[in-house]
C-alpha atoms as one frame of an Amber mdcrd trajectory, in Angstrom:
protein
  11.002 -35.292 -56.938  12.724 -33.038 -54.399  12.351 -29.297 -53.973  15.852
 -28.788 -55.292  15.085 -30.777 -58.448  12.225 -28.433 -59.347  14.263 -25.319
 -58.831  12.336 -24.520 -55.626  13.830 -23.046 -52.461  15.689 -25.270 -49.980
  13.689 -26.841 -47.206  15.210 -24.543 -44.576  14.256 -21.419 -46.565  11.113
 -21.103 -44.420  13.262 -20.396 -41.380  15.457 -18.066 -43.388  12.389 -16.048
 -44.373  11.328 -15.846 -40.711  14.764 -14.564 -39.748  14.691 -11.934 -42.494
  11.199 -10.830 -41.456  12.312 -10.509 -37.845  15.323  -8.403 -38.883  13.102
  -6.112 -40.922  10.594  -5.759 -38.091  13.179  -4.931 -35.452  15.379  -2.712
 -37.630  15.820   0.592 -35.849  14.197  -0.637 -32.636  16.092   0.004 -29.387
  18.134  -2.945 -28.204  16.551  -5.210 -25.643  18.395  -4.766 -22.388  18.740
  -7.726 -20.072  16.678  -7.453 -16.903  18.610  -6.704 -13.751  18.889  -9.667
 -11.428  16.704  -9.270  -8.367  18.539  -8.508  -5.125  16.677  -8.610  -1.791
  18.752  -5.952  -0.031  20.125  -5.953   3.490  17.968  -6.339   6.615  17.323
  -3.199   8.636  18.950  -2.915  12.061  16.888  -4.371  14.888  13.957  -2.242
  16.039  14.226   0.121  13.073  12.355   0.555   9.792  13.660   1.739   6.464
  11.379   4.180   4.687  11.924   5.155   1.077  10.382   7.264  -1.671  10.234
  11.068  -1.827   6.707  11.570  -0.419   7.144   8.886   2.234  10.437  10.262
   3.533   9.274  13.896   3.307   6.281  13.107   5.514   8.382  11.130   8.003
  10.930  13.951   8.310   8.081  16.342   9.144   6.503  14.030  11.733   7.556
  15.061  15.259   6.621  11.593  16.549   9.297   9.944  14.406  12.656   9.218
  15.981  15.084   9.544  13.077  18.522   7.973  12.780  20.020   8.572   9.340
  19.058   9.788   5.887  20.667   8.428   2.724  19.954  10.337  -0.469  21.322
  11.124  -3.884  22.049  14.768  -4.715  18.994  14.909  -6.943  16.772  13.467
  -4.196  18.076  16.029  -1.671  16.953  18.808  -4.004  13.529  17.190  -4.415
  13.090  16.857  -0.635  13.423  20.653  -0.294  14.947  20.453   3.163  14.651
  23.710   5.071  18.029  24.234   6.722  19.856  21.347   8.322  18.174  17.930
   8.073  16.751  16.601  11.354  19.142  13.619  11.296  22.578  12.799   9.822
  22.541  12.972   6.014  24.762  10.888   3.725  25.004  11.710   0.009  25.136
   8.394  -1.853  24.855   6.908  -5.329  21.675   5.041  -6.378  23.633   1.781
  -6.492  24.170   1.908  -2.734  20.443   2.296  -2.113  19.798  -0.699  -4.386
  22.191  -2.698  -2.231  20.542  -1.571   1.008  16.882  -1.834  -0.031  16.974
  -4.355  -2.855  16.609  -3.794  -6.569  12.800  -4.112  -6.461  12.350  -1.116
  -4.123  11.287   2.075  -5.933  13.329   4.295  -3.618  13.532   7.423  -5.839
  17.020   8.041  -4.512  16.243   8.359  -0.812  16.065   6.144   2.287  15.340
   7.095   5.892  16.217   4.870   8.817  13.941   5.469  11.809  12.190   3.883
  14.746   8.680   2.514  14.185   5.926   4.896  15.196   4.881   4.731  18.867
   2.112   2.267  19.691  -1.334   3.777  20.210  -4.379   2.629  22.169  -8.094
   2.884  21.506  -8.534   5.131  24.505  -6.228   7.638  22.782  -8.943   8.447
  20.249 -10.112  12.015  20.656 -13.227  13.355  18.971 -12.826  11.510  15.681
 -16.184  10.777  14.083 -14.938   8.293  11.468 -12.730   5.237  11.980 -11.610
   2.437   9.685 -11.106  -1.114  10.943  -9.433  -3.925   8.959 -10.184  -7.550
   9.774  -6.976  -9.385   8.854  -6.175  -7.569   5.614  -2.683  -8.913   4.952
  -1.365  -7.259   1.771   0.842  -4.253   2.667   0.131  -2.641  -0.719  -3.608
  -2.760  -0.004  -3.166  -1.442   3.524  -0.958   1.359   2.201  -3.569   2.308
  -0.391  -6.253   2.221   2.313  -4.148   4.568   4.444  -4.020   7.046   1.549
  -7.815   7.006   1.293  -8.073   7.307   5.079  -5.896  10.421   5.001  -7.957
  11.895   2.161 -11.218  11.423   4.089  -9.805  12.596   7.442 -10.190   9.256
   9.221  -9.417   9.454  12.923  -7.506   6.152  13.045  -6.860   2.932  11.179
  -7.344  -0.096  13.435  -5.823  -3.476  12.548  -5.154  -6.765  14.298  -1.715
  -7.493  15.709  -1.662 -10.864  13.938  -2.483 -11.448  10.269  -1.885  -7.814
   9.376   1.254  -6.226   7.879   3.645  -4.586  10.273   5.078  -1.151   9.609
   7.555  -1.474   6.749   9.062   0.329   3.798   6.648  -1.395   1.425   3.577
  -0.348   3.414   4.864   3.191   3.930   5.732   3.614   0.231   2.253   2.422
  -0.784   0.757   4.897   1.703   2.815   7.741   0.169   3.093   9.698   3.425
  -0.309   8.789   4.881   1.290   6.510   7.491   2.579   9.649   9.211  -0.784
  11.427   9.421  -3.335   8.673  10.121  -2.966   7.148  13.605  -2.493   3.380
  13.383  -3.796   1.288  16.284  -3.143  -2.447  16.602  -5.439  -4.610  18.738
  -5.041  -8.197  19.886  -8.729  -9.143  19.922 -10.853  -7.461  17.270 -14.190
  -8.454  18.809 -13.205  -6.853  22.116 -12.009  -3.748  20.274 -15.325  -3.434
  18.437 -17.122  -3.685  21.760 -14.965  -0.906  23.145 -15.669   1.253  20.103
 -19.393   0.716  20.635 -19.022   1.833  24.245 -17.291   4.983  22.961 -20.365
   5.780  20.874 -19.314   4.443  17.462 -21.775   2.716  15.177 -19.826  -0.324
  13.944 -20.760  -1.205  10.355 -19.283  -4.252   8.656 -18.965  -4.246   4.862
 -20.208  -7.494   3.348 -21.253  -8.287  -0.215 -24.287 -10.135   1.178 -25.219
  -7.396   3.625 -28.987  -6.948   4.103 -29.007  -3.262   3.157 -26.953  -0.727
   1.211 -24.326   1.133   3.191 -26.067   4.475   2.676 -29.205   3.133   4.358
 -27.294   1.467   7.194 -25.460   4.587   8.378 -27.293   6.144  11.292 -24.948
   7.398  14.004 -22.825  10.534  14.274 -19.705   8.480  14.974 -19.017   5.640
  12.534 -16.492   2.806  12.449 -16.351   0.957   9.125 -15.036  -2.615   9.202
 -13.635  -4.288   6.070 -12.541  -7.900   5.742  -9.604  -9.662   4.151  -8.945
  -9.736   0.422 -10.301 -13.237  -0.083 -12.560 -14.337   2.773 -14.039 -11.027
   3.818 -15.186 -10.547   7.399 -14.702 -13.432   9.812 -17.833 -14.905  11.364
 -16.911 -13.583  14.818 -16.642 -10.093  13.374 -20.000 -10.444  11.614 -21.580
 -11.412  14.920 -19.978  -8.480  16.758 -20.665  -5.467  14.527 -23.854  -3.459
  15.057 -24.912  -3.905  11.418 -23.833  -5.411   8.117 -24.133  -3.473   4.879
 -23.179  -3.865   1.253 -21.842  -1.567  -1.420 -24.354  -1.494  -4.264 -22.604
  -1.142  -7.624 -24.402  -1.018 -10.991 -21.825  -2.825 -13.124 -21.491  -6.484
 -13.996 -18.667  -7.014 -11.505 -20.174  -6.741  -8.037 -17.052  -6.987  -5.866
 -14.243  -4.481  -5.410 -10.655  -4.745  -4.267 -10.559  -4.008  -0.530  -8.685
  -0.724  -0.995 -11.209   0.467  -3.589 -14.095  -0.651  -1.386 -12.593   1.326
   1.495 -12.451   4.505  -0.600 -16.068   4.155  -1.749 -17.285   3.377   1.781
 -15.391   6.326   3.258 -16.958   8.652   0.694 -20.435   7.422   1.639 -19.698
   7.751   5.355 -18.330  11.277   4.991 -21.415  12.284   2.988 -23.629  10.867
   5.760 -21.725  12.639   8.542 -21.784  15.955   6.689 -25.576  16.036   6.496
């Protein structure tokens, strides 16, 4: 005997009930808007970088070492930048859509873009009396490097040292993640990290590599009055050559069940410990 013969509901009534339930659940809810298609943006002119975001651009405009070319901003962004007098480079008032076309729809530009030259290259022998340095051994993610730069600025690091290869170049993504710190923390690129660590040692820096299997906690390893902390890549950590070159290896002791930290978080914790040591 069929469902219809017994006076029951049709076989497709199950789906009808689901549709009714969905209508009831979503009644009054805001409509679902289709996601914007991703657009990569236009490439920057040769030998220039495009910086974006309010804090990033504000810091770059205030940096006397920046050679600026043009500033594109919405009217709202101009007010947020709080420019004192005439801007230091040509300013174009634009609509947000134009910035999406220039930078790509994934860039969180906050209505402003600055076109400038990359910062001048620096050398290790340009280090003055800095007592704390941060060295990255092939950390490749620009978001991580940007976050590390923010921590470096917060803890008054004298310079961030990276390798020329297998490290992100200066870019809008890195600068936005650094939120202005790229303009205040000197960034030095070296070709050979082992040679650079040797030079730092000759300049009086205690080179301490962070390693999860380090023989002692970082707090116990810190001994000198000038410290260079070395952190490895997101996945592999320090390379063997780097392990063999640093003066000592140390670990970050953490009490929780997860014993490893993201490299940017590890950098912040290590910098706090180093600053505490140097302040004693």
